[in-house]
Amino acid sequence: ATNVDHCGGCGQVCALPRVSVQACASGGCVVGGCAAGFGDCDGVAANGCETATRGSDVANCGGCGLRCAFANAGAVCASGTCALGTCLPGYADCDGMAANGCETDLRTDRAHCGACSVMGVSRACAGGQVCSAGMCAASCGTGTSNCGGDCVRTTTDVAHCGGCS
């Protein structure tokens, strides 16, 4: 009932794949611990520690269930570490902080209208102007509202859902 060399019967050795600690409980092989870089993410003892957690799986990056995800961007997993992938069209990582993803909407952000600031050169719209479709303009384009100088789609923007405030 508990012997890994005779688990469930004489000569029935527990030999689960990529398992660092073989165990036998109630006559059945169980995962007692996974080899480094692997996890028993599905909880099925028969296939052992089936998931490589130090690989490229964005759903199990560094451990079971540790999902890589970034705002307005793709994600990559390299050697069990999440990294910011490609930004969605119209978005950029202007602050250089991967944790908040591609936080800037280049189509509507007055401070970064059309592109992030480059080498200290500001891409901000002048006073009284708004950023509409990535260009500084006197007023917002169709389908957007002027919210404090930024042209915002209040139907889809999570920070201005349904209205500017």
Tab-separated table of N, CA and C in Angstrom:
chain	number	residue	atom	x	y	z
A	1	ALA	N	0.811	-1.209	0.000
A	1	ALA	CA	0.000	0.000	0.000
A	1	ALA	C	0.854	1.272	0.000
A	2	THR	N	2.121	1.177	0.495
A	2	THR	CA	2.945	2.381	0.611
A	2	THR	C	4.373	2.209	0.085
A	3	ASN	N	4.738	1.027	-0.378
A	3	ASN	CA	6.103	0.742	-0.828
A	3	ASN	C	6.236	1.051	-2.319
A	4	VAL	N	7.158	1.956	-2.701
A	4	VAL	CA	7.303	2.357	-4.096
A	4	VAL	C	7.829	1.235	-4.985
A	5	ASP	N	8.454	0.203	-4.394
A	5	ASP	CA	8.952	-0.926	-5.185
A	5	ASP	C	7.881	-2.004	-5.394
A	6	HIS	N	6.806	-1.934	-4.624
A	6	HIS	CA	5.718	-2.921	-4.706
A	6	HIS	C	4.382	-2.204	-4.472
A	7	CYS	N	4.124	-1.197	-5.273
A	7	CYS	CA	2.960	-0.332	-5.077
A	7	CYS	C	1.732	-0.943	-5.752
A	8	GLY	N	0.831	-1.445	-4.949
A	8	GLY	CA	-0.375	-2.071	-5.470
A	8	GLY	C	-0.205	-3.551	-5.768
A	9	GLY	N	0.993	-4.074	-5.651
A	9	GLY	CA	1.263	-5.495	-5.904
A	9	GLY	C	2.763	-5.741	-5.959
A	10	CYS	N	3.148	-6.988	-5.833
A	10	CYS	CA	4.561	-7.364	-5.856
A	10	CYS	C	5.204	-6.983	-7.189
A	11	GLY	N	6.370	-6.303	-7.126
A	11	GLY	CA	7.129	-5.946	-8.309
A	11	GLY	C	6.573	-4.783	-9.119
A	12	GLN	N	5.537	-4.142	-8.662
A	12	GLN	CA	4.974	-2.984	-9.365
A	12	GLN	C	5.664	-1.717	-8.857
A	13	VAL	N	6.727	-1.338	-9.575
A	13	VAL	CA	7.581	-0.216	-9.167
A	13	VAL	C	6.998	1.102	-9.673
A	14	CYS	N	6.979	2.092	-8.802
A	14	CYS	CA	6.564	3.440	-9.207
A	14	CYS	C	7.714	4.059	-9.987
A	15	ALA	N	7.452	4.450	-11.208
A	15	ALA	CA	8.463	5.082	-12.055
A	15	ALA	C	7.786	6.139	-12.928
A	16	LEU	N	7.238	7.140	-12.282
A	16	LEU	CA	6.556	8.214	-13.005
A	16	LEU	C	7.586	9.119	-13.675
A	17	PRO	N	7.288	9.637	-14.876
A	17	PRO	CA	8.256	10.471	-15.596
A	17	PRO	C	8.495	11.828	-14.942
A	18	ARG	N	9.763	12.247	-14.930
A	18	ARG	CA	10.216	13.551	-14.429
A	18	ARG	C	9.771	13.837	-12.999
A	19	VAL	N	9.720	12.765	-12.187
A	19	VAL	CA	9.342	12.900	-10.793
A	19	VAL	C	10.594	12.736	-9.943
A	20	SER	N	10.858	13.681	-9.042
A	20	SER	CA	12.052	13.602	-8.206
A	20	SER	C	11.824	12.733	-6.980
A	21	VAL	N	10.590	12.659	-6.509
A	21	VAL	CA	10.256	11.844	-5.338
A	21	VAL	C	9.079	10.943	-5.710
A	22	GLN	N	9.370	9.654	-5.867
A	22	GLN	CA	8.312	8.670	-6.134
A	22	GLN	C	7.617	8.365	-4.814
A	23	ALA	N	6.328	8.181	-4.847
A	23	ALA	CA	5.584	7.862	-3.631
A	23	ALA	C	4.482	6.867	-3.965
A	24	CYS	N	4.081	6.112	-2.954
A	24	CYS	CA	2.994	5.140	-3.095
A	24	CYS	C	2.004	5.398	-1.972
A	25	ALA	N	0.761	5.596	-2.315
A	25	ALA	CA	-0.282	5.852	-1.321
A	25	ALA	C	-1.500	5.021	-1.667
A	26	SER	N	-1.963	4.246	-0.733
A	26	SER	CA	-3.144	3.383	-0.912
A	26	SER	C	-2.994	2.463	-2.123
A	27	GLY	N	-1.762	2.025	-2.367
A	27	GLY	CA	-1.525	1.085	-3.460
A	27	GLY	C	-1.443	1.722	-4.832
A	28	GLY	N	-1.308	3.039	-4.915
A	28	GLY	CA	-1.198	3.736	-6.201
A	28	GLY	C	-0.043	4.713	-6.190
A	29	CYS	N	0.664	4.802	-7.316
A	29	CYS	CA	1.784	5.735	-7.427
A	29	CYS	C	1.266	7.165	-7.441
A	30	VAL	N	1.928	8.029	-6.688
A	30	VAL	CA	1.573	9.443	-6.638
A	30	VAL	C	2.835	10.278	-6.802
A	31	VAL	N	2.660	11.493	-7.230
A	31	VAL	CA	3.786	12.414	-7.389
A	31	VAL	C	4.137	12.956	-6.016
A	32	GLY	N	5.361	12.678	-5.581
A	32	GLY	CA	5.831	13.185	-4.297
A	32	GLY	C	6.625	14.472	-4.461
A	33	GLY	N	7.079	14.743	-5.658
A	33	GLY	CA	7.850	15.944	-5.969
A	33	GLY	C	8.317	15.864	-7.408
A	34	CYS	N	8.396	16.982	-8.054
A	34	CYS	CA	8.782	17.021	-9.473
A	34	CYS	C	10.263	17.347	-9.626
A	35	ALA	N	10.839	16.859	-10.722
A	35	ALA	CA	12.210	17.212	-11.067
A	35	ALA	C	12.265	18.709	-11.352
A	36	ALA	N	13.434	19.307	-11.172
A	36	ALA	CA	13.603	20.740	-11.408
A	36	ALA	C	13.148	21.106	-12.815
A	37	GLY	N	12.333	22.163	-12.915
A	37	GLY	CA	11.873	22.648	-14.211
A	37	GLY	C	10.628	21.965	-14.733
A	38	PHE	N	10.020	21.085	-13.940
A	38	PHE	CA	8.803	20.400	-14.357
A	38	PHE	C	7.745	20.521	-13.276
A	39	GLY	N	6.473	20.388	-13.666
A	39	GLY	CA	5.372	20.456	-12.717
A	39	GLY	C	4.278	19.473	-13.079
A	40	ASP	N	3.566	19.013	-12.065
A	40	ASP	CA	2.410	18.140	-12.266
A	40	ASP	C	1.185	19.042	-12.373
A	41	CYS	N	1.083	19.761	-13.477
A	41	CYS	CA	0.061	20.799	-13.645
A	41	CYS	C	-1.336	20.245	-13.852
A	42	ASP	N	-1.454	19.039	-14.396
A	42	ASP	CA	-2.789	18.480	-14.610
A	42	ASP	C	-3.255	17.606	-13.445
A	43	GLY	N	-2.378	17.339	-12.468
A	43	GLY	CA	-2.745	16.551	-11.298
A	43	GLY	C	-2.973	15.077	-11.571
A	44	VAL	N	-2.597	14.595	-12.753
A	44	VAL	CA	-2.752	13.188	-13.111
A	44	VAL	C	-1.438	12.472	-12.831
A	45	ALA	N	-1.424	11.611	-11.822
A	45	ALA	CA	-0.189	10.931	-11.423
A	45	ALA	C	0.378	10.051	-12.532
A	46	ALA	N	-0.448	9.450	-13.342
A	46	ALA	CA	0.010	8.496	-14.359
A	46	ALA	C	1.001	9.100	-15.352
A	47	ASN	N	0.905	10.388	-15.628
A	47	ASN	CA	1.853	10.999	-16.567
A	47	ASN	C	2.934	11.807	-15.851
A	48	GLY	N	3.008	11.681	-14.535
A	48	GLY	CA	4.065	12.311	-13.755
A	48	GLY	C	4.040	13.822	-13.835
A	49	CYS	N	5.221	14.386	-13.926
A	49	CYS	CA	5.376	15.840	-14.004
A	49	CYS	C	5.487	16.198	-15.482
A	50	GLU	N	4.344	16.375	-16.108
A	50	GLU	CA	4.227	16.474	-17.568
A	50	GLU	C	4.562	17.833	-18.154
A	51	THR	N	4.579	18.882	-17.343
A	51	THR	CA	4.728	20.232	-17.884
A	51	THR	C	6.109	20.809	-17.597
A	52	ALA	N	6.781	21.261	-18.664
A	52	ALA	CA	8.060	21.965	-18.522
A	52	ALA	C	7.761	23.404	-18.128
A	53	THR	N	8.098	23.776	-16.899
A	53	THR	CA	7.782	25.115	-16.395
A	53	THR	C	8.895	26.120	-16.629
A	54	ARG	N	10.042	25.652	-17.110
A	54	ARG	CA	11.148	26.564	-17.420
A	54	ARG	C	11.376	26.638	-18.927
A	55	GLY	N	10.298	26.420	-19.664
A	55	GLY	CA	10.378	26.448	-21.122
A	55	GLY	C	9.734	27.687	-21.686
A	56	SER	N	8.863	27.482	-22.681
A	56	SER	CA	8.254	28.615	-23.379
A	56	SER	C	6.732	28.640	-23.254
A	57	ASP	N	6.167	27.848	-22.344
A	57	ASP	CA	4.719	27.764	-22.167
A	57	ASP	C	4.209	28.981	-21.392
A	58	VAL	N	3.508	29.906	-22.073
A	58	VAL	CA	3.026	31.126	-21.403
A	58	VAL	C	1.934	30.846	-20.377
A	59	ALA	N	1.328	29.666	-20.418
A	59	ALA	CA	0.289	29.320	-19.440
A	59	ALA	C	0.880	28.744	-18.148
A	60	ASN	N	2.124	28.306	-18.198
A	60	ASN	CA	2.795	27.714	-17.034
A	60	ASN	C	4.254	28.181	-17.002
A	61	CYS	N	4.456	29.466	-16.927
A	61	CYS	CA	5.787	30.063	-17.036
A	61	CYS	C	6.424	30.211	-15.654
A	62	GLY	N	7.325	29.308	-15.332
A	62	GLY	CA	7.987	29.329	-14.029
A	62	GLY	C	7.278	28.485	-12.988
A	63	GLY	N	6.088	27.994	-13.281
A	63	GLY	CA	5.315	27.155	-12.368
A	63	GLY	C	3.939	26.886	-12.944
A	64	CYS	N	3.277	25.912	-12.397
A	64	CYS	CA	1.933	25.545	-12.865
A	64	CYS	C	0.959	26.702	-12.672
A	65	GLY	N	0.257	27.051	-13.736
A	65	GLY	CA	-0.768	28.086	-13.667
A	65	GLY	C	-0.251	29.513	-13.630
A	66	LEU	N	1.061	29.717	-13.730
A	66	LEU	CA	1.603	31.080	-13.749
A	66	LEU	C	1.580	31.571	-15.193
A	67	ARG	N	0.535	32.314	-15.526
A	67	ARG	CA	0.286	32.768	-16.906
A	67	ARG	C	0.949	34.120	-17.154
A	68	CYS	N	1.643	34.210	-18.287
A	68	CYS	CA	2.217	35.480	-18.725
A	68	CYS	C	1.121	36.269	-19.438
A	69	ALA	N	0.900	37.487	-19.022
A	69	ALA	CA	-0.094	38.341	-19.674
A	69	ALA	C	0.286	39.796	-19.446
A	70	PHE	N	0.133	40.588	-20.488
A	70	PHE	CA	0.444	42.010	-20.422
A	70	PHE	C	-0.669	42.793	-21.110
A	71	ALA	N	-0.922	44.009	-20.637
A	71	ALA	CA	-1.942	44.868	-21.235
A	71	ALA	C	-1.544	45.264	-22.651
A	72	ASN	N	-2.452	45.092	-23.591
A	72	ASN	CA	-2.294	45.522	-24.983
A	72	ASN	C	-1.054	44.956	-25.663
A	73	ALA	N	-0.652	43.739	-25.268
A	73	ALA	CA	0.554	43.142	-25.850
A	73	ALA	C	0.508	41.627	-25.758
A	74	GLY	N	1.322	41.008	-26.573
A	74	GLY	CA	1.540	39.580	-26.464
A	74	GLY	C	2.540	39.319	-25.356
A	75	ALA	N	2.701	38.054	-25.011
A	75	ALA	CA	3.650	37.680	-23.969
A	75	ALA	C	4.487	36.517	-24.469
A	76	VAL	N	5.696	36.430	-23.971
A	76	VAL	CA	6.564	35.299	-24.266
A	76	VAL	C	7.108	34.767	-22.956
A	77	CYS	N	7.412	33.478	-22.949
A	77	CYS	CA	8.023	32.844	-21.796
A	77	CYS	C	9.348	32.268	-22.275
A	78	ALA	N	10.431	32.680	-21.656
A	78	ALA	CA	11.761	32.187	-22.005
A	78	ALA	C	12.433	31.674	-20.744
A	79	SER	N	12.736	30.394	-20.725
A	79	SER	CA	13.395	29.760	-19.574
A	79	SER	C	12.619	29.979	-18.283
A	80	GLY	N	11.296	29.989	-18.368
A	80	GLY	CA	10.459	30.133	-17.185
A	80	GLY	C	10.285	31.558	-16.702
A	81	THR	N	10.633	32.532	-17.524
A	81	THR	CA	10.496	33.940	-17.147
A	81	THR	C	9.634	34.656	-18.178
A	82	CYS	N	8.626	35.389	-17.708
A	82	CYS	CA	7.740	36.137	-18.601
A	82	CYS	C	8.451	37.364	-19.152
A	83	ALA	N	8.154	37.666	-20.405
A	83	ALA	CA	8.691	38.868	-21.039
A	83	ALA	C	7.619	39.483	-21.923
A	84	LEU	N	7.678	40.790	-22.060
A	84	LEU	CA	6.739	41.527	-22.899
A	84	LEU	C	6.986	41.178	-24.359
A	85	GLY	N	5.917	40.825	-25.061
A	85	GLY	CA	6.006	40.522	-26.487
A	85	GLY	C	5.696	41.751	-27.312
A	86	THR	N	5.188	41.546	-28.484
A	86	THR	CA	4.867	42.628	-29.408
A	86	THR	C	3.606	43.365	-28.965
A	87	CYS	N	3.674	44.691	-29.025
A	87	CYS	CA	2.510	45.515	-28.685
A	87	CYS	C	1.453	45.382	-29.778
A	88	LEU	N	0.177	45.516	-29.378
A	88	LEU	CA	-0.913	45.544	-30.344
A	88	LEU	C	-0.770	46.804	-31.195
A	89	PRO	N	-1.292	46.780	-32.425
A	89	PRO	CA	-1.203	47.969	-33.277
A	89	PRO	C	-1.810	49.198	-32.578
A	90	GLY	N	-1.085	50.310	-32.624
A	90	GLY	CA	-1.569	51.548	-32.014
A	90	GLY	C	-1.141	51.734	-30.575
A	91	TYR	N	-0.506	50.726	-29.978
A	91	TYR	CA	-0.069	50.809	-28.583
A	91	TYR	C	1.445	50.702	-28.504
A	92	ALA	N	2.025	51.251	-27.424
A	92	ALA	CA	3.473	51.187	-27.233
A	92	ALA	C	3.802	51.157	-25.741
A	93	ASP	N	4.994	50.687	-25.450
A	93	ASP	CA	5.517	50.663	-24.085
A	93	ASP	C	6.403	51.886	-23.902
A	94	CYS	N	5.801	53.060	-23.742
A	94	CYS	CA	6.553	54.315	-23.676
A	94	CYS	C	7.293	54.497	-22.360
A	95	ASP	N	6.824	53.897	-21.275
A	95	ASP	CA	7.499	54.083	-19.990
A	95	ASP	C	8.588	53.040	-19.744
A	96	GLY	N	8.713	52.050	-20.633
A	96	GLY	CA	9.754	51.041	-20.500
A	96	GLY	C	9.550	50.067	-19.354
A	97	MET	N	8.358	50.046	-18.769
A	97	MET	CA	8.066	49.133	-17.658
A	97	MET	C	7.203	47.986	-18.181
A	98	ALA	N	7.798	46.827	-18.331
A	98	ALA	CA	7.084	45.678	-18.883
A	98	ALA	C	5.867	45.293	-18.047
A	99	ALA	N	5.921	45.512	-16.750
A	99	ALA	CA	4.838	45.082	-15.857
A	99	ALA	C	3.475	45.642	-16.252
A	100	ASN	N	3.427	46.863	-16.803
A	100	ASN	CA	2.132	47.434	-17.191
A	100	ASN	C	1.888	47.318	-18.695
A	101	GLY	N	2.705	46.504	-19.361
A	101	GLY	CA	2.486	46.198	-20.771
A	101	GLY	C	2.686	47.393	-21.679
A	102	CYS	N	1.916	47.419	-22.740
A	102	CYS	CA	1.954	48.518	-23.711
A	102	CYS	C	0.869	49.509	-23.303
A	103	GLU	N	1.224	50.363	-22.365
A	103	GLU	CA	0.271	51.217	-21.660
A	103	GLU	C	-0.198	52.432	-22.442
A	104	THR	N	0.507	52.798	-23.485
A	104	THR	CA	0.197	54.043	-24.181
A	104	THR	C	-0.555	53.795	-25.486
A	105	ASP	N	-1.705	54.449	-25.629
A	105	ASP	CA	-2.466	54.410	-26.872
A	105	ASP	C	-1.971	55.575	-27.727
A	106	LEU	N	-1.128	55.270	-28.698
A	106	LEU	CA	-0.507	56.294	-29.535
A	106	LEU	C	-1.509	57.045	-30.403
A	107	ARG	N	-2.713	56.518	-30.515
A	107	ARG	CA	-3.743	57.162	-31.340
A	107	ARG	C	-4.436	58.290	-30.607
A	108	THR	N	-4.389	58.269	-29.242
A	108	THR	CA	-5.166	59.237	-28.478
A	108	THR	C	-4.402	59.942	-27.360
A	109	ASP	N	-3.209	59.519	-27.023
A	109	ASP	CA	-2.466	60.059	-25.885
A	109	ASP	C	-1.741	61.352	-26.280
A	110	ARG	N	-2.128	62.488	-25.674
A	110	ARG	CA	-1.519	63.788	-26.007
A	110	ARG	C	-0.028	63.822	-25.741
A	111	ALA	N	0.441	63.117	-24.720
A	111	ALA	CA	1.860	63.142	-24.364
A	111	ALA	C	2.719	62.336	-25.333
A	112	HIS	N	2.103	61.376	-26.008
A	112	HIS	CA	2.823	60.495	-26.934
A	112	HIS	C	1.973	60.308	-28.193
A	113	CYS	N	1.695	61.380	-28.878
A	113	CYS	CA	0.790	61.341	-30.028
A	113	CYS	C	1.506	60.787	-31.262
A	114	GLY	N	1.160	59.566	-31.636
A	114	GLY	CA	1.736	58.922	-32.811
A	114	GLY	C	2.976	58.106	-32.535
A	115	ALA	N	3.714	58.435	-31.463
A	115	ALA	CA	4.932	57.696	-31.112
A	115	ALA	C	5.381	58.088	-29.710
A	116	CYS	N	6.198	57.243	-29.109
A	116	CYS	CA	6.798	57.566	-27.808
A	116	CYS	C	7.842	58.654	-28.020
A	117	SER	N	8.155	59.371	-26.964
A	117	SER	CA	9.237	60.352	-27.025
A	117	SER	C	10.532	59.600	-27.304
A	118	VAL	N	11.375	60.155	-28.169
A	118	VAL	CA	12.621	59.503	-28.556
A	118	VAL	C	13.791	60.416	-28.231
A	119	MET	N	14.751	59.902	-27.478
A	119	MET	CA	15.970	60.652	-27.112
A	119	MET	C	15.648	62.042	-26.600
A	120	GLY	N	14.673	62.125	-25.725
A	120	GLY	CA	14.308	63.393	-25.116
A	120	GLY	C	13.452	64.295	-25.981
A	121	VAL	N	13.182	63.890	-27.226
A	121	VAL	CA	12.328	64.696	-28.101
A	121	VAL	C	10.878	64.322	-27.814
A	122	SER	N	10.126	65.281	-27.316
A	122	SER	CA	8.738	65.047	-26.941
A	122	SER	C	7.844	64.887	-28.161
A	123	ARG	N	6.852	64.014	-28.041
A	123	ARG	CA	5.844	63.836	-29.077
A	123	ARG	C	4.501	64.378	-28.591
A	124	ALA	N	4.543	65.288	-27.615
A	124	ALA	CA	3.321	65.836	-27.020
A	124	ALA	C	2.682	66.873	-27.933
A	125	CYS	N	1.363	66.911	-27.891
A	125	CYS	CA	0.616	67.928	-28.639
A	125	CYS	C	0.737	69.265	-27.916
A	126	ALA	N	0.673	70.336	-28.670
A	126	ALA	CA	0.736	71.680	-28.101
A	126	ALA	C	-0.514	71.962	-27.275
A	127	GLY	N	-0.414	72.967	-26.406
A	127	GLY	CA	-1.549	73.363	-25.587
A	127	GLY	C	-2.776	73.638	-26.429
A	128	GLY	N	-3.923	73.152	-26.005
A	128	GLY	CA	-5.170	73.354	-26.727
A	128	GLY	C	-5.423	72.323	-27.812
A	129	GLN	N	-4.411	71.513	-28.145
A	129	GLN	CA	-4.600	70.471	-29.154
A	129	GLN	C	-4.915	69.142	-28.486
A	130	VAL	N	-5.495	68.245	-29.265
A	130	VAL	CA	-5.785	66.883	-28.822
A	130	VAL	C	-5.071	65.919	-29.764
A	131	CYS	N	-4.967	64.683	-29.342
A	131	CYS	CA	-4.363	63.647	-30.186
A	131	CYS	C	-5.492	62.800	-30.755
A	132	SER	N	-5.687	62.872	-32.053
A	132	SER	CA	-6.758	62.139	-32.723
A	132	SER	C	-6.155	61.327	-33.859
A	133	ALA	N	-6.326	60.008	-33.808
A	133	ALA	CA	-5.793	59.092	-34.817
A	133	ALA	C	-4.280	59.240	-34.963
A	134	GLY	N	-3.590	59.517	-33.842
A	134	GLY	CA	-2.142	59.599	-33.848
A	134	GLY	C	-1.580	60.901	-34.382
A	135	MET	N	-2.433	61.912	-34.545
A	135	MET	CA	-2.000	63.224	-35.058
A	135	MET	C	-2.549	64.310	-34.134
A	136	CYS	N	-1.748	65.337	-33.874
A	136	CYS	CA	-2.222	66.464	-33.076
A	136	CYS	C	-3.225	67.257	-33.913
A	137	ALA	N	-4.349	67.607	-33.302
A	137	ALA	CA	-5.429	68.286	-34.022
A	137	ALA	C	-6.161	69.233	-33.081
A	138	ALA	N	-7.020	70.062	-33.665
A	138	ALA	CA	-7.811	71.023	-32.891
A	138	ALA	C	-8.966	70.354	-32.164
A	139	SER	N	-9.493	69.237	-32.707
A	139	SER	CA	-10.624	68.565	-32.070
A	139	SER	C	-10.530	67.056	-32.296
A	140	CYS	N	-11.319	66.320	-31.543
A	140	CYS	CA	-11.320	64.856	-31.642
A	140	CYS	C	-12.093	64.391	-32.863
A	141	GLY	N	-11.678	63.260	-33.402
A	141	GLY	CA	-12.341	62.675	-34.557
A	141	GLY	C	-13.622	61.954	-34.179
A	142	THR	N	-14.334	61.490	-35.183
A	142	THR	CA	-15.598	60.782	-34.996
A	142	THR	C	-15.397	59.544	-34.126
A	143	GLY	N	-16.301	59.350	-33.193
A	143	GLY	CA	-16.277	58.171	-32.332
A	143	GLY	C	-15.446	58.333	-31.071
A	144	THR	N	-14.826	59.509	-30.904
A	144	THR	CA	-14.037	59.750	-29.699
A	144	THR	C	-14.516	61.006	-28.995
A	145	SER	N	-14.215	61.097	-27.704
A	145	SER	CA	-14.587	62.253	-26.886
A	145	SER	C	-13.327	62.906	-26.326
A	146	ASN	N	-13.354	64.201	-26.140
A	146	ASN	CA	-12.238	64.925	-25.553
A	146	ASN	C	-12.321	64.772	-24.041
A	147	CYS	N	-11.449	63.954	-23.479
A	147	CYS	CA	-11.399	63.708	-22.033
A	147	CYS	C	-10.111	64.305	-21.494
A	148	GLY	N	-10.168	65.535	-21.049
A	148	GLY	CA	-8.994	66.201	-20.504
A	148	GLY	C	-7.880	66.394	-21.521
A	149	GLY	N	-8.225	66.558	-22.772
A	149	GLY	CA	-7.245	66.766	-23.822
A	149	GLY	C	-6.877	65.513	-24.595
A	150	ASP	N	-7.304	64.350	-24.120
A	150	ASP	CA	-7.064	63.095	-24.833
A	150	ASP	C	-8.342	62.667	-25.544
A	151	CYS	N	-8.219	62.220	-26.783
A	151	CYS	CA	-9.366	61.714	-27.530
A	151	CYS	C	-9.557	60.254	-27.136
A	152	VAL	N	-10.699	59.949	-26.532
A	152	VAL	CA	-10.930	58.637	-25.943
A	152	VAL	C	-12.198	58.006	-26.505
A	153	ARG	N	-12.131	56.716	-26.798
A	153	ARG	CA	-13.324	55.948	-27.187
A	153	ARG	C	-13.977	55.471	-25.892
A	154	THR	N	-14.972	56.190	-25.423
A	154	THR	CA	-15.610	55.858	-24.145
A	154	THR	C	-16.409	54.559	-24.219
A	155	THR	N	-16.583	54.016	-25.414
A	155	THR	CA	-17.292	52.739	-25.558
A	155	THR	C	-16.372	51.553	-25.303
A	156	THR	N	-15.039	51.750	-25.367
A	156	THR	CA	-14.109	50.621	-25.191
A	156	THR	C	-12.979	50.903	-24.214
A	157	ASP	N	-12.712	52.139	-23.853
A	157	ASP	CA	-11.583	52.474	-22.974
A	157	ASP	C	-11.926	52.133	-21.524
A	158	VAL	N	-11.132	51.250	-20.891
A	158	VAL	CA	-11.435	50.818	-19.528
A	158	VAL	C	-11.277	51.943	-18.507
A	159	ALA	N	-10.435	52.931	-18.773
A	159	ALA	CA	-10.248	54.036	-17.855
A	159	ALA	C	-11.348	55.083	-17.985
A	160	HIS	N	-12.100	55.046	-19.089
A	160	HIS	CA	-13.158	56.030	-19.343
A	160	HIS	C	-14.388	55.296	-19.889
A	161	CYS	N	-14.822	54.266	-19.210
A	161	CYS	CA	-15.919	53.417	-19.687
A	161	CYS	C	-17.259	54.138	-19.569
A	162	GLY	N	-17.818	54.509	-20.716
A	162	GLY	CA	-19.128	55.156	-20.735
A	162	GLY	C	-19.080	56.662	-20.629
A	163	GLY	N	-17.932	57.233	-20.263
A	163	GLY	CA	-17.797	58.678	-20.152
A	163	GLY	C	-16.418	59.047	-19.655
A	164	CYS	N	-16.069	60.305	-19.782
A	164	CYS	CA	-14.732	60.757	-19.402
A	164	CYS	C	-14.394	60.517	-17.943
A	165	SER	N	-15.335	60.750	-17.064
A	165	SER	CA	-15.044	60.606	-15.633
A	165	SER	C	-15.368	59.208	-15.137
